[in-house]
């Protein structure tokens, strides 16, 4: 029978194989195949790590090894969307006496699990999708980040489980991609065009986050928005993403107050305060009706 160490090392071998860097491909079908490969390897790693943790589940004297193994199982389970398994192993880890540092990591992991569960359509239990304040966890997170200006868009993206990168996208504004190797705990990442000004990057990140929260079932593993924020999705869907992104970046409760201070129609100063392009601010305050896309020209 394999020892605990042997089981753990076998799990790490599958992890290493899953994270092995393959040549990037622009083809969506290649990305799908790569995600399938990685998910299969993560699942195999999870099997062995769970066996390793189970082998010491009643050995409470083996801290911190016991809690570290349980934390590893929960982390792997989260990666492959096994939310219930993740919760079980986090709870089991706390049954022992994990060191303070491990406790903090387990608490953070638990929060990530709750967010992943809240964002999963199959989750319908009020206890897992609502906070003690009665708000949904998603809504509470949005409220937390929109309470301050300028919006910490990187923090908000990370809180929802996505990784945020700046990269070379040609003329495209942003990209939303399911990427189990480089994504956050949701398995997704956002890339914004590094060649554009920071203000444009902020709008692009918010736009792609809106797509993740509302539209990730409408595409396969990759969604690219061009410089007019047009994509494979319907124009109405893109318009909704525009609207949501600008409402996050320029919350109405702050906008009304600041307009009184700097001038009702002072789009340039408002854009500076909220750190978005002037053109986007003009859309937000109604000086421009809406963005015109290539498909409409």
Tab-separated table of C-alpha atoms in Angstrom:
chain	number	residue	atom	x	y	z
A	1	UNK	CA	0.000	0.000	0.000
A	2	UNK	CA	1.467	3.415	-0.921
A	3	UNK	CA	2.611	5.650	1.920
A	4	UNK	CA	1.226	9.133	2.507
A	5	UNK	CA	4.393	10.640	1.070
A	6	UNK	CA	4.219	8.454	-2.042
A	7	UNK	CA	0.599	9.433	-2.644
A	8	UNK	CA	1.439	13.125	-2.248
A	9	UNK	CA	4.410	12.883	-4.614
A	10	UNK	CA	2.259	11.146	-7.202
A	11	UNK	CA	-0.262	13.980	-6.949
A	12	UNK	CA	2.547	16.500	-7.480
A	13	UNK	CA	3.659	14.639	-10.594
A	14	UNK	CA	0.219	15.085	-12.133
A	15	UNK	CA	0.239	18.750	-11.075
A	16	UNK	CA	3.605	19.306	-12.729
A	17	UNK	CA	2.393	17.631	-15.909
A	18	UNK	CA	-0.776	19.754	-15.916
A	19	UNK	CA	1.206	22.968	-15.560
A	20	UNK	CA	3.779	21.996	-18.165
A	21	UNK	CA	4.004	24.933	-20.548
A	22	UNK	CA	2.846	24.077	-24.039
A	23	UNK	CA	3.185	26.345	-27.053
A	24	UNK	CA	0.393	28.976	-26.968
A	25	UNK	CA	-2.178	28.721	-29.731
A	26	UNK	CA	-4.602	31.317	-31.049
A	27	UNK	CA	-7.071	28.631	-32.116
A	28	UNK	CA	-10.068	28.246	-29.789
A	29	UNK	CA	-10.235	24.505	-30.431
A	30	UNK	CA	-6.623	24.099	-29.261
A	31	UNK	CA	-7.436	25.989	-26.074
A	32	UNK	CA	-10.395	23.691	-25.437
A	33	UNK	CA	-8.195	20.625	-25.857
A	34	UNK	CA	-5.556	22.094	-23.547
A	35	UNK	CA	-8.148	22.870	-20.869
A	36	UNK	CA	-9.461	19.324	-21.177
A	37	UNK	CA	-5.918	17.954	-20.755
A	38	UNK	CA	-5.221	20.144	-17.730
A	39	UNK	CA	-8.545	19.393	-16.067
A	40	UNK	CA	-8.001	15.646	-16.476
A	41	UNK	CA	-4.534	15.893	-14.899
A	42	UNK	CA	-5.777	18.093	-12.050
A	43	UNK	CA	-8.487	15.516	-11.372
A	44	UNK	CA	-5.884	12.748	-11.189
A	45	UNK	CA	-3.781	14.884	-8.852
A	46	UNK	CA	-6.872	15.411	-6.714
A	47	UNK	CA	-7.440	11.667	-6.404
A	48	UNK	CA	-3.935	11.031	-5.080
A	49	UNK	CA	-3.828	14.089	-2.820
A	50	UNK	CA	-7.199	13.138	-1.339
A	51	UNK	CA	-5.882	9.638	-0.647
A	52	UNK	CA	-2.814	11.146	1.032
A	53	UNK	CA	-4.975	13.425	3.207
A	54	UNK	CA	-7.368	10.588	4.073
A	55	UNK	CA	-4.462	8.439	5.208
A	56	UNK	CA	-3.717	10.926	8.027
A	57	UNK	CA	-7.244	12.230	8.649
A	58	UNK	CA	-7.261	10.833	12.218
A	59	UNK	CA	-3.599	11.573	12.948
A	60	UNK	CA	-4.141	14.912	14.662
A	61	UNK	CA	-0.642	14.817	16.106
A	62	UNK	CA	0.816	15.161	12.604
A	63	UNK	CA	0.326	18.906	12.299
A	64	UNK	CA	1.040	20.834	10.205
A	65	UNK	CA	1.344	17.962	7.674
A	66	UNK	CA	-2.270	16.923	8.183
A	67	UNK	CA	-3.780	20.373	7.577
A	68	UNK	CA	-1.399	21.106	4.683
A	69	UNK	CA	-2.545	17.956	2.876
A	70	UNK	CA	-6.207	18.800	3.472
A	71	UNK	CA	-5.604	22.331	2.225
A	72	UNK	CA	-3.967	20.900	-0.903
A	73	UNK	CA	-7.004	18.723	-1.607
A	74	UNK	CA	-9.369	21.662	-1.172
A	75	UNK	CA	-7.280	23.820	-3.508
A	76	UNK	CA	-7.231	21.142	-6.212
A	77	UNK	CA	-10.956	20.502	-5.797
A	78	UNK	CA	-11.614	24.211	-6.291
A	79	UNK	CA	-9.534	24.216	-9.484
A	80	UNK	CA	-11.725	21.541	-11.058
A	81	UNK	CA	-14.995	22.915	-9.678
A	82	UNK	CA	-15.547	20.246	-7.024
A	83	UNK	CA	-16.996	22.742	-4.549
A	84	UNK	CA	-18.510	20.269	-2.086
A	85	UNK	CA	-15.259	18.311	-1.856
A	86	UNK	CA	-13.345	21.537	-1.264
A	87	UNK	CA	-15.675	22.485	1.588
A	88	UNK	CA	-15.393	19.039	3.169
A	89	UNK	CA	-11.611	19.056	3.244
A	90	UNK	CA	-11.439	22.622	4.552
A	91	UNK	CA	-13.783	21.659	7.392
A	92	UNK	CA	-11.706	18.527	8.076
A	93	UNK	CA	-8.511	20.614	8.181
A	94	UNK	CA	-10.010	22.824	10.896
A	95	UNK	CA	-10.866	19.769	12.994
A	96	UNK	CA	-7.201	19.517	13.850
A	97	UNK	CA	-4.957	22.259	15.185
A	98	UNK	CA	-3.522	23.912	12.082
A	99	UNK	CA	-0.963	26.683	12.628
A	100	UNK	CA	-2.230	30.258	12.389
A	101	UNK	CA	-0.742	30.749	8.923
A	102	UNK	CA	-2.513	27.652	7.621
A	103	UNK	CA	-5.748	28.775	9.273
A	104	UNK	CA	-5.539	32.079	7.396
A	105	UNK	CA	-4.935	30.276	4.113
A	106	UNK	CA	-7.859	27.944	4.785
A	107	UNK	CA	-10.140	30.910	5.520
A	108	UNK	CA	-9.112	32.574	2.268
A	109	UNK	CA	-9.661	29.316	0.400
A	110	UNK	CA	-13.081	28.962	2.002
A	111	UNK	CA	-14.055	32.438	0.798
A	112	UNK	CA	-12.951	31.489	-2.712
A	113	UNK	CA	-15.030	28.318	-2.549
A	114	UNK	CA	-18.103	30.298	-1.497
A	115	UNK	CA	-17.586	32.710	-4.382
A	116	UNK	CA	-17.127	29.880	-6.874
A	117	UNK	CA	-20.292	28.278	-5.525
A	118	UNK	CA	-22.243	31.548	-5.721
A	119	UNK	CA	-21.210	31.928	-9.360
A	120	UNK	CA	-22.174	28.386	-10.299
A	121	UNK	CA	-25.662	28.153	-11.740
A	122	UNK	CA	-26.186	24.741	-10.231
A	123	UNK	CA	-25.821	26.207	-6.737
A	124	UNK	CA	-29.270	27.050	-5.418
A	125	UNK	CA	-28.791	26.842	-1.640
A	126	UNK	CA	-29.436	30.189	0.064
A	127	UNK	CA	-26.867	29.440	2.761
A	128	UNK	CA	-24.092	29.217	0.186
A	129	UNK	CA	-25.102	32.075	-2.059
A	130	UNK	CA	-26.015	34.685	0.568
A	131	UNK	CA	-24.023	36.480	3.240
A	132	UNK	CA	-25.126	37.276	6.773
A	133	UNK	CA	-26.397	40.662	5.542
A	134	UNK	CA	-28.922	38.907	3.295
A	135	UNK	CA	-27.307	40.120	0.083
A	136	UNK	CA	-25.964	37.723	-2.471
A	137	UNK	CA	-22.222	37.303	-2.218
A	138	UNK	CA	-21.837	38.586	-5.761
A	139	UNK	CA	-23.810	41.747	-5.017
A	140	UNK	CA	-21.981	42.311	-1.752
A	141	UNK	CA	-18.638	42.063	-3.537
A	142	UNK	CA	-19.739	44.556	-6.186
A	143	UNK	CA	-20.952	46.940	-3.482
A	144	UNK	CA	-17.670	46.618	-1.625
A	145	UNK	CA	-15.569	47.646	-4.607
A	146	UNK	CA	-17.896	50.335	-5.970
A	147	UNK	CA	-17.994	52.025	-2.556
A	148	UNK	CA	-14.640	53.681	-3.311
A	149	UNK	CA	-13.477	55.708	-6.311
A	150	UNK	CA	-11.609	55.250	-8.477
A	151	UNK	CA	-12.727	51.642	-8.628
A	152	UNK	CA	-10.041	49.069	-7.825
A	153	UNK	CA	-10.813	47.038	-10.932
A	154	UNK	CA	-7.896	44.616	-10.427
A	155	UNK	CA	-9.079	43.858	-6.900
A	156	UNK	CA	-12.636	43.327	-8.102
A	157	UNK	CA	-11.560	41.018	-10.933
A	158	UNK	CA	-9.425	38.996	-8.509
A	159	UNK	CA	-12.240	38.788	-5.952
A	160	UNK	CA	-14.413	37.048	-8.528
A	161	UNK	CA	-11.691	34.492	-9.170
A	162	UNK	CA	-10.154	35.748	-12.412
A	163	UNK	CA	-6.547	36.603	-13.169
A	164	UNK	CA	-5.900	39.933	-14.906
A	165	UNK	CA	-3.038	40.403	-17.369
A	166	UNK	CA	-1.839	43.077	-19.741
A	167	UNK	CA	-0.656	41.787	-23.090
A	168	UNK	CA	-0.317	42.286	-26.821
A	169	UNK	CA	-3.725	42.018	-28.477
A	170	UNK	CA	-3.166	43.867	-31.729
A	171	UNK	CA	-6.166	46.152	-32.266
A	172	UNK	CA	-8.358	44.244	-29.807
A	173	UNK	CA	-9.383	45.813	-26.507
A	174	UNK	CA	-9.761	42.794	-24.302
A	175	UNK	CA	-9.982	39.042	-24.028
A	176	UNK	CA	-11.860	36.738	-21.666
A	177	UNK	CA	-10.581	33.190	-21.592
A	178	UNK	CA	-11.091	29.959	-19.704
A	179	UNK	CA	-7.548	28.926	-18.904
A	180	UNK	CA	-7.089	26.384	-16.140
A	181	UNK	CA	-3.326	26.932	-15.962
A	182	UNK	CA	-3.118	30.715	-15.847
A	183	UNK	CA	-6.589	31.676	-14.671
A	184	UNK	CA	-7.646	32.496	-11.132
A	185	UNK	CA	-9.614	30.173	-8.889
A	186	UNK	CA	-12.574	30.443	-11.290
A	187	UNK	CA	-10.400	29.026	-14.076
A	188	UNK	CA	-10.765	32.242	-16.117
A	189	UNK	CA	-8.499	35.144	-17.008
A	190	UNK	CA	-8.832	38.569	-18.584
A	191	UNK	CA	-6.218	40.155	-20.828
A	192	UNK	CA	-6.337	43.867	-21.637
A	193	UNK	CA	-4.320	45.498	-24.385
A	194	UNK	CA	-1.092	46.903	-22.934
A	195	UNK	CA	-0.778	49.267	-25.904
A	196	UNK	CA	-3.850	51.238	-24.849
A	197	UNK	CA	-3.868	53.908	-22.113
A	198	UNK	CA	-4.514	52.751	-18.555
A	199	UNK	CA	-7.963	54.370	-18.601
A	200	UNK	CA	-8.958	52.243	-21.606
A	201	UNK	CA	-7.535	49.143	-19.926
A	202	UNK	CA	-9.756	49.759	-16.896
A	203	UNK	CA	-12.862	49.932	-19.085
A	204	UNK	CA	-11.801	46.800	-20.974
A	205	UNK	CA	-11.241	44.862	-17.725
A	206	UNK	CA	-14.678	45.874	-16.394
A	207	UNK	CA	-16.297	45.040	-19.737
A	208	UNK	CA	-14.781	41.540	-19.765
A	209	UNK	CA	-15.684	40.978	-16.102
A	210	UNK	CA	-19.290	41.808	-16.966
A	211	UNK	CA	-19.150	39.183	-19.716
A	212	UNK	CA	-17.795	36.649	-17.220
A	213	UNK	CA	-20.583	37.264	-14.713
A	214	UNK	CA	-23.398	37.377	-17.256
A	215	UNK	CA	-22.353	35.705	-20.512
A	216	UNK	CA	-19.792	32.946	-19.915
A	217	UNK	CA	-22.336	30.337	-21.040
A	218	UNK	CA	-22.691	32.097	-24.400
A	219	UNK	CA	-19.211	31.248	-25.725
A	220	UNK	CA	-16.764	28.360	-25.544
A	221	UNK	CA	-13.341	29.009	-24.003
A	222	UNK	CA	-12.339	32.394	-25.439
A	223	UNK	CA	-14.098	35.690	-26.150
A	224	UNK	CA	-12.274	38.555	-27.885
A	225	UNK	CA	-13.584	42.135	-27.992
A	226	UNK	CA	-12.158	44.291	-30.780
A	227	UNK	CA	-11.389	47.987	-30.500
A	228	UNK	CA	-15.098	48.819	-30.930
A	229	UNK	CA	-15.992	46.294	-28.187
A	230	UNK	CA	-17.618	44.024	-30.763
A	231	UNK	CA	-17.310	40.241	-30.487
A	232	UNK	CA	-19.043	37.058	-31.564
A	233	UNK	CA	-21.858	37.951	-29.165
A	234	UNK	CA	-24.994	39.846	-30.122
A	235	UNK	CA	-24.770	43.660	-30.165
A	236	UNK	CA	-27.360	43.860	-27.385
A	237	UNK	CA	-25.181	41.666	-25.172
A	238	UNK	CA	-22.201	43.930	-25.824
A	239	UNK	CA	-24.302	47.004	-25.043
A	240	UNK	CA	-25.287	45.467	-21.720
A	241	UNK	CA	-21.617	44.771	-20.917
A	242	UNK	CA	-20.837	48.415	-21.762
A	243	UNK	CA	-23.564	49.614	-19.437
A	244	UNK	CA	-22.581	47.379	-16.530
A	245	UNK	CA	-18.879	48.240	-16.856
A	246	UNK	CA	-19.523	51.988	-16.805
A	247	UNK	CA	-21.941	51.701	-13.878
A	248	UNK	CA	-19.217	49.900	-11.915
A	249	UNK	CA	-16.492	52.356	-12.883
A	250	UNK	CA	-18.732	55.390	-12.385
A	251	UNK	CA	-21.286	54.492	-9.686
A	252	UNK	CA	-24.326	56.732	-9.679
A	253	UNK	CA	-24.074	57.546	-5.972
A	254	UNK	CA	-20.613	59.053	-6.504
A	255	UNK	CA	-21.362	60.583	-9.888
A	256	UNK	CA	-24.279	62.696	-8.644
A	257	UNK	CA	-22.212	64.148	-5.819
A	258	UNK	CA	-19.110	64.896	-7.875
A	259	UNK	CA	-21.069	66.461	-10.745
A	260	UNK	CA	-22.307	69.058	-8.273
A	261	UNK	CA	-18.709	69.790	-7.293
A	262	UNK	CA	-17.007	69.970	-10.720
A	263	UNK	CA	-19.841	70.843	-13.060
A	264	UNK	CA	-22.765	68.840	-14.330
A	265	UNK	CA	-21.420	68.436	-17.886
A	266	UNK	CA	-17.665	68.591	-17.192
A	267	UNK	CA	-16.875	65.240	-18.827
A	268	UNK	CA	-13.131	65.848	-18.901
A	269	UNK	CA	-12.805	66.466	-15.157
A	270	UNK	CA	-15.199	63.658	-14.324
A	271	UNK	CA	-13.156	61.292	-16.497
A	272	UNK	CA	-9.982	62.309	-14.663
A	273	UNK	CA	-11.543	61.651	-11.247
A	274	UNK	CA	-13.003	58.270	-12.172
A	275	UNK	CA	-9.951	57.314	-14.303
A	276	UNK	CA	-11.769	56.438	-17.510
A	277	UNK	CA	-11.470	57.908	-21.038
A	278	UNK	CA	-13.370	61.136	-21.700
A	279	UNK	CA	-15.321	59.408	-24.471
A	280	UNK	CA	-16.533	56.761	-22.030
A	281	UNK	CA	-17.551	59.421	-19.525
A	282	UNK	CA	-19.565	61.191	-22.222
A	283	UNK	CA	-21.414	57.911	-22.812
A	284	UNK	CA	-21.967	57.482	-19.072
A	285	UNK	CA	-23.488	60.946	-18.558
A	286	UNK	CA	-25.531	60.839	-21.753
A	287	UNK	CA	-23.623	63.307	-23.908
A	288	UNK	CA	-23.135	60.477	-26.435
A	289	UNK	CA	-26.096	58.079	-26.805
A	290	UNK	CA	-24.075	54.837	-26.936
A	291	UNK	CA	-21.078	53.227	-28.586
A	292	UNK	CA	-21.431	52.590	-32.328
A	293	UNK	CA	-19.973	49.220	-33.371
A	294	UNK	CA	-18.480	48.115	-36.656
A	295	UNK	CA	-21.434	45.795	-37.245
A	296	UNK	CA	-23.701	48.836	-37.281
A	297	UNK	CA	-21.637	50.964	-39.690
